[in-house]
Amino acid sequence: MGRVLAQSEKAAPLNQEFELTDKDFKFIQWFMHKNVGIFFSDRKRTMVYGRVSRQLRRLGLKRFSEYRPIIEQDAEEQLTFINCLTTNKTQFFREYHHFEFMEKVLMKEWREQGVKRLKIWSAGCSTGEEPYSFIASLHWSNALSYFDDVKITATDLDTKVLAHAKTGVYSDEAISSIPNKYLKPCFVRGVGQHQGQIKCKVGLQKRILFHRLNLLEEWKFEEQFDLISCRNVMIYFDKQTQEKLLKRFHQHLKPNGVLFIGHSEGVPASLDIFHHLGHTIYVKK
Ligand SMILES: C[S@@+](CC[C@H](N)C(=O)[O-])C[C@H]1O[C@@H](n2cnc3c(N)ncnc32)[C@H](O)[C@@H]1O
């Protein structure tokens, strides 16, 4: 009789190209949760298998147990592994009501509060469509001439998406999600070898500072923010991590600072540190 595998060591089904056992999957769940806060339920196993398989194929490996020591010893490969497991879906002006709220309500508030140097943080900015949408919206609202300084800090864990974000270049399919009023003033269309691409205008792009930041680690910001946008990021974290993060956002907001979160995220009323201003919009108490 063949060896009976313990439940935690069950091998991959025979039709799978690479071996990813239950034990391997448990390691991935533990590793991602501990290091970056992302929790993969058992239902995400097929997705994880697909993404990890690409790394195994690239390295000519057959089973995850051969990849694990590489991840544990090689910092560069560890980043690649984490990158492959992040979900980076985004688009320009996603959840447009936030941009409308900034233009119609916050601009007025900031003027009345005498804000001089406007500081915004796009936390979990992915490929950059979110911070570029903010700067376009601020440009459209004349914020760049009104305030003495306007800076957007844009951070993400994933080095690959950040590298894209820094270029500010997108395929012109993105145009369909950019409302017309921002298109001409804020973006240029590529010509020649850049045909089929659009790019954020340099004068706006230079207002955005991109850098890698793992939200679970230390944040080294010298100043507080007027607005923090952390949208569709906390959804991947467990409740405890979400609450810790919300408290840290609270500390990093100026008095009356505003927090935008994603459409399926929430701030528990029990935290009692934010007033709810509108759909997925909160102000620091
Ligand atoms: C779905 S995208 C959201 C992009 C954008 N905010 C939006 O709403 O369109 C989620 C992003 O969160 C990032 N992320 C996940 N865990 C993170 C962490 N611990 N620290 C920083 N960024 C993280 C991912 O790399 C990914 O780019």
mmCIF file of C-alpha atoms and ligand atoms in Angstrom:
data_model
loop_
_atom_site.group_PDB
_atom_site.id
_atom_site.type_symbol
_atom_site.label_atom_id
_atom_site.label_comp_id
_atom_site.label_asym_id
_atom_site.label_seq_id
_atom_site.Cartn_x
_atom_site.Cartn_y
_atom_site.Cartn_z
ATOM 1 C CA MET A 1 0.000 0.000 0.000
ATOM 2 C CA GLY A 2 1.374 3.444 -0.872
ATOM 3 C CA ARG A 3 2.351 5.925 1.782
ATOM 4 C CA VAL A 4 -0.677 7.659 3.238
ATOM 5 C CA LEU A 5 -0.055 11.374 3.185
ATOM 6 C CA ALA A 6 -1.055 13.354 6.236
ATOM 7 C CA GLN A 7 -3.727 15.950 5.432
ATOM 8 C CA SER A 8 -1.168 18.752 5.835
ATOM 9 C CA GLU A 9 1.206 17.176 3.297
ATOM 10 C CA LYS A 10 -1.312 16.297 0.609
ATOM 11 C CA ALA A 11 0.385 16.502 -2.809
ATOM 12 C CA ALA A 12 -0.997 18.501 -5.722
ATOM 13 C CA PRO A 13 -3.596 16.762 -7.875
ATOM 14 C CA LEU A 14 -1.924 14.689 -10.619
ATOM 15 C CA ASN A 15 -3.065 16.953 -13.427
ATOM 16 C CA GLN A 16 -1.166 19.919 -11.976
ATOM 17 C CA GLU A 17 2.115 20.886 -13.591
ATOM 18 C CA PHE A 18 3.769 21.977 -10.319
ATOM 19 C CA GLU A 19 3.584 20.601 -6.798
ATOM 20 C CA LEU A 20 2.033 22.840 -4.167
ATOM 21 C CA THR A 21 1.057 20.804 -1.116
ATOM 22 C CA ASP A 22 -1.307 21.793 1.691
ATOM 23 C CA LYS A 23 1.765 22.470 3.810
ATOM 24 C CA ASP A 24 3.185 24.768 1.097
ATOM 25 C CA PHE A 25 -0.124 26.632 0.852
ATOM 26 C CA LYS A 26 -0.227 27.038 4.636
ATOM 27 C CA PHE A 27 3.296 28.467 4.512
ATOM 28 C CA ILE A 28 2.235 30.971 1.828
ATOM 29 C CA GLN A 29 -0.830 31.965 3.894
ATOM 30 C CA TRP A 30 1.351 32.469 6.984
ATOM 31 C CA PHE A 31 4.168 34.256 5.123
ATOM 32 C CA MET A 32 1.930 36.775 3.334
ATOM 33 C CA HIS A 33 -0.162 37.476 6.407
ATOM 34 C CA LYS A 34 2.841 37.990 8.639
ATOM 35 C CA ASN A 35 4.885 40.115 6.232
ATOM 36 C CA VAL A 36 2.365 42.147 4.284
ATOM 37 C CA GLY A 37 -1.000 41.631 5.982
ATOM 38 C CA ILE A 38 -2.642 39.934 3.020
ATOM 39 C CA PHE A 39 -4.756 36.968 4.042
ATOM 40 C CA PHE A 40 -5.536 34.233 1.512
ATOM 41 C CA SER A 41 -8.477 32.084 2.481
ATOM 42 C CA ASP A 42 -8.465 28.447 1.324
ATOM 43 C CA ARG A 43 -10.760 29.513 -1.532
ATOM 44 C CA LYS A 44 -7.852 31.513 -3.005
ATOM 45 C CA ARG A 45 -5.694 28.427 -3.458
ATOM 46 C CA THR A 46 -6.255 28.104 -7.224
ATOM 47 C CA MET A 47 -5.369 31.761 -7.729
ATOM 48 C CA VAL A 48 -2.238 31.396 -5.587
ATOM 49 C CA TYR A 49 -1.256 28.219 -7.464
ATOM 50 C CA GLY A 50 -1.574 30.020 -10.810
ATOM 51 C CA ARG A 51 0.576 32.945 -9.749
ATOM 52 C CA VAL A 52 3.236 30.883 -7.977
ATOM 53 C CA SER A 53 3.413 28.494 -10.963
ATOM 54 C CA ARG A 54 4.653 31.346 -13.141
ATOM 55 C CA GLN A 55 7.571 31.876 -10.755
ATOM 56 C CA LEU A 56 8.390 28.149 -10.667
ATOM 57 C CA ARG A 57 8.330 28.003 -14.476
ATOM 58 C CA ARG A 58 10.603 31.061 -14.710
ATOM 59 C CA LEU A 59 13.132 29.428 -12.406
ATOM 60 C CA GLY A 60 12.832 25.939 -13.922
ATOM 61 C CA LEU A 61 11.531 24.432 -10.658
ATOM 62 C CA LYS A 62 8.984 21.653 -10.301
ATOM 63 C CA ARG A 63 7.707 22.080 -6.750
ATOM 64 C CA PHE A 64 7.129 24.904 -4.281
ATOM 65 C CA SER A 65 9.332 23.171 -1.690
ATOM 66 C CA GLU A 66 12.307 24.003 -3.973
ATOM 67 C CA TYR A 67 11.249 27.656 -4.203
ATOM 68 C CA ARG A 68 10.669 28.179 -0.487
ATOM 69 C CA PRO A 69 14.367 28.246 0.579
ATOM 70 C CA ILE A 70 15.091 30.704 -2.252
ATOM 71 C CA ILE A 71 12.367 33.054 -1.005
ATOM 72 C CA GLU A 72 13.671 32.732 2.523
ATOM 73 C CA GLN A 73 17.301 33.486 1.624
ATOM 74 C CA ASP A 74 17.197 35.852 -1.355
ATOM 75 C CA ALA A 75 15.700 39.275 -0.596
ATOM 76 C CA GLU A 76 15.267 40.131 -4.295
ATOM 77 C CA GLU A 77 13.367 36.897 -4.993
ATOM 78 C CA GLN A 78 11.276 37.481 -1.890
ATOM 79 C CA LEU A 79 10.124 40.800 -3.389
ATOM 80 C CA THR A 80 9.276 39.079 -6.679
ATOM 81 C CA PHE A 81 7.289 36.442 -4.793
ATOM 82 C CA ILE A 82 5.340 39.092 -2.855
ATOM 83 C CA ASN A 83 4.794 41.102 -6.054
ATOM 84 C CA CYS A 84 3.302 38.071 -7.776
ATOM 85 C CA LEU A 85 0.706 37.666 -5.022
ATOM 86 C CA THR A 86 -0.573 41.248 -4.829
ATOM 87 C CA THR A 87 -3.744 42.238 -6.661
ATOM 88 C CA ASN A 88 -3.197 45.514 -8.460
ATOM 89 C CA LYS A 89 -6.495 46.180 -10.239
ATOM 90 C CA THR A 90 -7.065 49.904 -10.533
ATOM 91 C CA GLN A 91 -8.184 52.566 -13.006
ATOM 92 C CA PHE A 92 -8.222 56.321 -13.473
ATOM 93 C CA PHE A 93 -10.934 58.111 -11.483
ATOM 94 C CA ARG A 94 -12.121 54.882 -9.885
ATOM 95 C CA GLU A 95 -14.942 55.650 -7.431
ATOM 96 C CA TYR A 96 -15.435 59.055 -8.971
ATOM 97 C CA HIS A 97 -17.522 60.398 -6.087
ATOM 98 C CA HIS A 98 -14.260 60.862 -4.113
ATOM 99 C CA PHE A 99 -12.888 63.236 -6.766
ATOM 100 C CA GLU A 100 -16.177 65.128 -6.934
ATOM 101 C CA PHE A 101 -16.149 65.426 -3.147
ATOM 102 C CA MET A 102 -12.615 66.794 -3.196
ATOM 103 C CA GLU A 103 -13.448 69.339 -5.898
ATOM 104 C CA LYS A 104 -16.814 70.446 -4.496
ATOM 105 C CA VAL A 105 -16.405 70.134 -0.731
ATOM 106 C CA LEU A 106 -12.782 69.714 0.333
ATOM 107 C CA MET A 107 -11.331 72.499 -1.819
ATOM 108 C CA LYS A 108 -13.685 74.947 -0.098
ATOM 109 C CA GLU A 109 -12.925 73.513 3.366
ATOM 110 C CA TRP A 110 -9.183 73.656 2.805
ATOM 111 C CA ARG A 111 -9.428 77.284 1.692
ATOM 112 C CA GLU A 112 -11.531 78.198 4.737
ATOM 113 C CA GLN A 113 -9.119 76.368 7.045
ATOM 114 C CA GLY A 114 -6.253 78.404 5.592
ATOM 115 C CA VAL A 115 -4.338 75.363 4.337
ATOM 116 C CA LYS A 116 -1.186 76.572 2.566
ATOM 117 C CA ARG A 117 0.662 73.349 1.812
ATOM 118 C CA LEU A 118 -1.681 70.614 0.712
ATOM 119 C CA LYS A 119 -0.506 67.091 1.382
ATOM 120 C CA ILE A 120 -2.227 63.953 0.118
ATOM 121 C CA TRP A 121 -1.236 60.301 0.514
ATOM 122 C CA SER A 122 -2.347 57.640 -1.901
ATOM 123 C CA ALA A 123 -1.603 54.486 0.113
ATOM 124 C CA GLY A 124 -1.631 51.376 -2.060
ATOM 125 C CA CYS A 125 -1.418 53.347 -5.303
ATOM 126 C CA SER A 126 -0.748 50.330 -7.565
ATOM 127 C CA THR A 127 0.257 51.416 -11.112
ATOM 128 C CA GLY A 128 -0.429 55.072 -10.320
ATOM 129 C CA GLU A 129 -3.828 55.783 -11.849
ATOM 130 C CA GLU A 130 -5.103 56.899 -8.423
ATOM 131 C CA PRO A 131 -2.450 59.558 -7.620
ATOM 132 C CA TYR A 132 -2.522 60.814 -11.242
ATOM 133 C CA SER A 133 -6.295 61.162 -10.949
ATOM 134 C CA PHE A 134 -5.843 63.180 -7.750
ATOM 135 C CA ILE A 135 -3.350 65.554 -9.324
ATOM 136 C CA ALA A 136 -5.556 65.957 -12.410
ATOM 137 C CA SER A 137 -8.547 66.702 -10.206
ATOM 138 C CA LEU A 138 -6.522 69.232 -8.167
ATOM 139 C CA HIS A 139 -5.244 70.877 -11.345
ATOM 140 C CA TRP A 140 -8.778 71.139 -12.672
ATOM 141 C CA SER A 141 -9.835 72.770 -9.358
ATOM 142 C CA ASN A 142 -7.012 75.373 -9.591
ATOM 143 C CA ALA A 143 -5.450 73.959 -6.413
ATOM 144 C CA LEU A 144 -1.991 74.174 -7.924
ATOM 145 C CA SER A 145 -2.178 77.940 -8.286
ATOM 146 C CA TYR A 146 -4.159 78.499 -5.090
ATOM 147 C CA PHE A 147 -1.981 76.628 -2.555
ATOM 148 C CA ASP A 148 1.691 77.458 -1.957
ATOM 149 C CA ASP A 149 2.531 73.806 -2.419
ATOM 150 C CA VAL A 150 0.687 70.642 -3.400
ATOM 151 C CA LYS A 151 2.329 67.257 -2.910
ATOM 152 C CA ILE A 152 1.018 63.758 -3.335
ATOM 153 C CA THR A 153 2.871 60.897 -1.691
ATOM 154 C CA ALA A 154 2.064 57.662 -3.503
ATOM 155 C CA THR A 155 3.168 54.358 -2.032
ATOM 156 C CA ASP A 156 2.765 50.677 -2.656
ATOM 157 C CA LEU A 157 4.312 47.466 -1.493
ATOM 158 C CA ASP A 158 4.757 46.079 -4.998
ATOM 159 C CA THR A 159 7.958 47.297 -6.673
ATOM 160 C CA LYS A 160 6.797 46.249 -10.137
ATOM 161 C CA VAL A 161 3.623 48.341 -10.144
ATOM 162 C CA LEU A 162 5.524 51.266 -8.609
ATOM 163 C CA ALA A 163 8.059 51.179 -11.452
ATOM 164 C CA HIS A 164 5.154 51.509 -13.887
ATOM 165 C CA ALA A 165 3.530 54.242 -11.814
ATOM 166 C CA LYS A 166 6.709 56.332 -11.900
ATOM 167 C CA THR A 167 6.709 56.403 -15.711
ATOM 168 C CA GLY A 168 3.235 57.971 -15.802
ATOM 169 C CA VAL A 169 2.690 56.251 -19.164
ATOM 170 C CA TYR A 170 -0.481 54.276 -19.918
ATOM 171 C CA SER A 171 -2.021 52.626 -22.933
ATOM 172 C CA ASP A 172 -4.597 54.876 -24.563
ATOM 173 C CA GLU A 173 -7.324 52.382 -23.568
ATOM 174 C CA ALA A 174 -7.113 54.199 -20.222
ATOM 175 C CA ILE A 175 -8.638 57.243 -21.923
ATOM 176 C CA SER A 176 -12.103 55.724 -21.644
ATOM 177 C CA SER A 177 -11.944 56.043 -17.848
ATOM 178 C CA ILE A 178 -10.669 59.646 -17.829
ATOM 179 C CA PRO A 179 -13.500 62.204 -17.959
ATOM 180 C CA ASN A 180 -12.996 64.651 -20.828
ATOM 181 C CA LYS A 181 -12.538 67.696 -18.611
ATOM 182 C CA TYR A 182 -9.182 66.316 -17.372
ATOM 183 C CA LEU A 183 -7.920 64.760 -20.565
ATOM 184 C CA LYS A 184 -6.504 67.698 -22.498
ATOM 185 C CA PRO A 185 -5.277 69.806 -19.558
ATOM 186 C CA CYS A 186 -3.534 66.930 -17.786
ATOM 187 C CA PHE A 187 -2.412 64.278 -20.296
ATOM 188 C CA VAL A 188 -0.479 64.153 -23.557
ATOM 189 C CA ARG A 189 -0.914 61.566 -26.294
ATOM 190 C CA GLY A 190 2.187 59.784 -27.518
ATOM 191 C CA VAL A 191 3.445 60.204 -31.081
ATOM 192 C CA GLY A 192 5.857 58.149 -33.180
ATOM 193 C CA GLN A 193 7.109 55.208 -31.160
ATOM 194 C CA HIS A 194 4.778 56.265 -28.316
ATOM 195 C CA GLN A 195 1.683 56.136 -30.522
ATOM 196 C CA GLY A 196 -1.164 54.467 -28.604
ATOM 197 C CA GLN A 197 0.027 55.757 -25.235
ATOM 198 C CA ILE A 198 -0.881 58.633 -22.978
ATOM 199 C CA LYS A 199 1.253 60.265 -20.323
ATOM 200 C CA CYS A 200 0.532 62.580 -17.437
ATOM 201 C CA LYS A 201 1.985 66.041 -18.125
ATOM 202 C CA VAL A 202 5.409 66.461 -16.519
ATOM 203 C CA GLY A 203 4.415 69.564 -14.548
ATOM 204 C CA LEU A 204 1.741 67.535 -12.781
ATOM 205 C CA GLN A 205 3.737 64.341 -12.532
ATOM 206 C CA LYS A 206 6.500 66.050 -10.583
ATOM 207 C CA ARG A 207 4.008 66.784 -7.766
ATOM 208 C CA ILE A 208 3.797 63.066 -7.018
ATOM 209 C CA LEU A 209 6.490 61.326 -4.992
ATOM 210 C CA PHE A 210 6.401 57.566 -5.415
ATOM 211 C CA HIS A 211 8.096 55.192 -3.039
ATOM 212 C CA ARG A 212 7.813 51.666 -1.714
ATOM 213 C CA LEU A 213 6.096 51.309 1.618
ATOM 214 C CA ASN A 214 4.737 48.231 3.317
ATOM 215 C CA LEU A 215 1.749 49.478 5.311
ATOM 216 C CA LEU A 216 2.570 46.975 8.047
ATOM 217 C CA GLU A 217 6.020 48.424 8.638
ATOM 218 C CA GLU A 218 7.221 51.746 10.049
ATOM 219 C CA TRP A 219 6.086 54.959 8.283
ATOM 220 C CA LYS A 220 8.633 57.748 8.243
ATOM 221 C CA PHE A 221 6.557 60.789 7.343
ATOM 222 C CA GLU A 222 7.670 64.140 8.662
ATOM 223 C CA GLU A 223 4.297 65.826 8.274
ATOM 224 C CA GLN A 224 0.662 64.894 8.593
ATOM 225 C CA PHE A 225 -1.701 64.713 5.628
ATOM 226 C CA ASP A 226 -4.825 66.658 4.701
ATOM 227 C CA LEU A 227 -6.171 63.630 2.877
ATOM 228 C CA ILE A 228 -5.304 59.947 2.946
ATOM 229 C CA SER A 229 -6.718 57.698 0.272
ATOM 230 C CA CYS A 230 -6.365 54.004 1.027
ATOM 231 C CA ARG A 231 -8.849 52.411 -1.297
ATOM 232 C CA ASN A 232 -9.299 48.731 -2.067
ATOM 233 C CA VAL A 233 -6.230 47.752 -0.048
ATOM 234 C CA MET A 234 -7.574 46.965 3.435
ATOM 235 C CA ILE A 235 -10.039 44.549 1.865
ATOM 236 C CA TYR A 236 -7.161 42.039 1.650
ATOM 237 C CA PHE A 237 -6.347 42.371 5.376
ATOM 238 C CA ASP A 238 -7.988 40.742 8.388
ATOM 239 C CA LYS A 239 -10.121 42.795 10.782
ATOM 240 C CA GLN A 240 -7.371 43.264 13.356
ATOM 241 C CA THR A 241 -4.875 44.570 10.773
ATOM 242 C CA GLN A 242 -7.540 46.867 9.294
ATOM 243 C CA GLU A 243 -8.243 48.419 12.701
ATOM 244 C CA LYS A 244 -4.555 48.925 13.479
ATOM 245 C CA LEU A 245 -4.139 50.611 10.118
ATOM 246 C CA LEU A 246 -7.145 52.879 10.608
ATOM 247 C CA LYS A 247 -5.674 54.061 13.933
ATOM 248 C CA ARG A 248 -2.359 54.788 12.245
ATOM 249 C CA PHE A 249 -4.077 56.702 9.444
ATOM 250 C CA HIS A 250 -5.864 58.724 12.117
ATOM 251 C CA GLN A 251 -2.517 59.665 13.698
ATOM 252 C CA HIS A 252 -1.097 60.680 10.322
ATOM 253 C CA LEU A 253 -3.963 63.020 9.449
ATOM 254 C CA LYS A 254 -3.959 66.730 10.295
ATOM 255 C CA PRO A 255 -6.867 67.989 12.418
ATOM 256 C CA ASN A 256 -9.954 67.770 10.136
ATOM 257 C CA GLY A 257 -7.996 65.439 7.847
ATOM 258 C CA VAL A 258 -10.059 63.227 5.585
ATOM 259 C CA LEU A 259 -9.839 59.505 4.818
ATOM 260 C CA PHE A 260 -11.122 57.873 1.633
ATOM 261 C CA ILE A 261 -11.534 54.093 1.622
ATOM 262 C CA GLY A 262 -12.726 51.602 -0.994
ATOM 263 C CA HIS A 263 -16.353 50.762 -1.798
ATOM 264 C CA SER A 264 -16.345 47.457 0.074
ATOM 265 C CA GLU A 265 -14.345 48.656 3.071
ATOM 266 C CA GLY A 266 -15.574 50.270 6.282
ATOM 267 C CA VAL A 267 -14.550 51.975 9.497
ATOM 268 C CA PRO A 268 -16.154 50.273 12.517
ATOM 269 C CA ALA A 269 -18.158 52.796 14.557
ATOM 270 C CA SER A 270 -16.672 51.186 17.676
ATOM 271 C CA LEU A 271 -13.279 52.714 16.803
ATOM 272 C CA ASP A 272 -14.776 56.152 17.484
ATOM 273 C CA ILE A 273 -11.929 58.110 15.866
ATOM 274 C CA PHE A 274 -13.637 59.265 12.649
ATOM 275 C CA HIS A 275 -16.910 60.969 11.762
ATOM 276 C CA HIS A 276 -18.634 59.432 8.767
ATOM 277 C CA LEU A 277 -19.024 62.184 6.156
ATOM 278 C CA GLY A 278 -20.485 60.231 3.272
ATOM 279 C CA HIS A 279 -20.117 56.994 1.340
ATOM 280 C CA THR A 280 -16.566 55.723 2.166
ATOM 281 C CA ILE A 281 -15.512 59.225 3.324
ATOM 282 C CA TYR A 282 -14.410 59.906 6.896
ATOM 283 C CA VAL A 283 -13.045 62.920 8.800
ATOM 284 C CA LYS A 284 -10.700 62.747 11.768
ATOM 285 C CA LYS A 285 -12.427 63.300 15.134
HETATM 286 C C1 LIG B 1 -6.403 46.648 -5.746
HETATM 287 S S1 LIG B 1 -5.017 47.703 -5.632
HETATM 288 C C2 LIG B 1 -5.801 49.242 -5.262
HETATM 289 C C3 LIG B 1 -5.251 50.380 -6.078
HETATM 290 C C4 LIG B 1 -5.952 51.725 -5.875
HETATM 291 N N1 LIG B 1 -5.854 52.182 -4.526
HETATM 292 C C5 LIG B 1 -7.384 51.641 -6.300
HETATM 293 O O1 LIG B 1 -8.300 51.667 -5.473
HETATM 294 O O2 LIG B 1 -7.636 51.534 -7.502
HETATM 295 C C6 LIG B 1 -4.331 47.230 -4.048
HETATM 296 C C7 LIG B 1 -2.867 47.632 -3.872
HETATM 297 O O3 LIG B 1 -2.510 47.492 -2.497
HETATM 298 C C8 LIG B 1 -1.165 47.083 -2.444
HETATM 299 N N2 LIG B 1 -0.877 46.477 -1.127
HETATM 300 C C9 LIG B 1 -1.284 45.289 -0.638
HETATM 301 N N3 LIG B 1 -0.778 45.067 0.571
HETATM 302 C C10 LIG B 1 -0.023 46.138 0.874
HETATM 303 C C11 LIG B 1 0.797 46.493 2.000
HETATM 304 N N4 LIG B 1 0.943 45.688 3.055
HETATM 305 N N5 LIG B 1 1.445 47.671 1.967
HETATM 306 C C12 LIG B 1 1.314 48.494 0.891
HETATM 307 N N6 LIG B 1 0.578 48.213 -0.194
HETATM 308 C C13 LIG B 1 -0.082 47.045 -0.208
HETATM 309 C C14 LIG B 1 -1.032 46.110 -3.596
HETATM 310 O O4 LIG B 1 0.305 45.938 -4.016
HETATM 311 C C15 LIG B 1 -1.911 46.744 -4.659
HETATM 312 O O5 LIG B 1 -1.174 47.487 -5.590
#
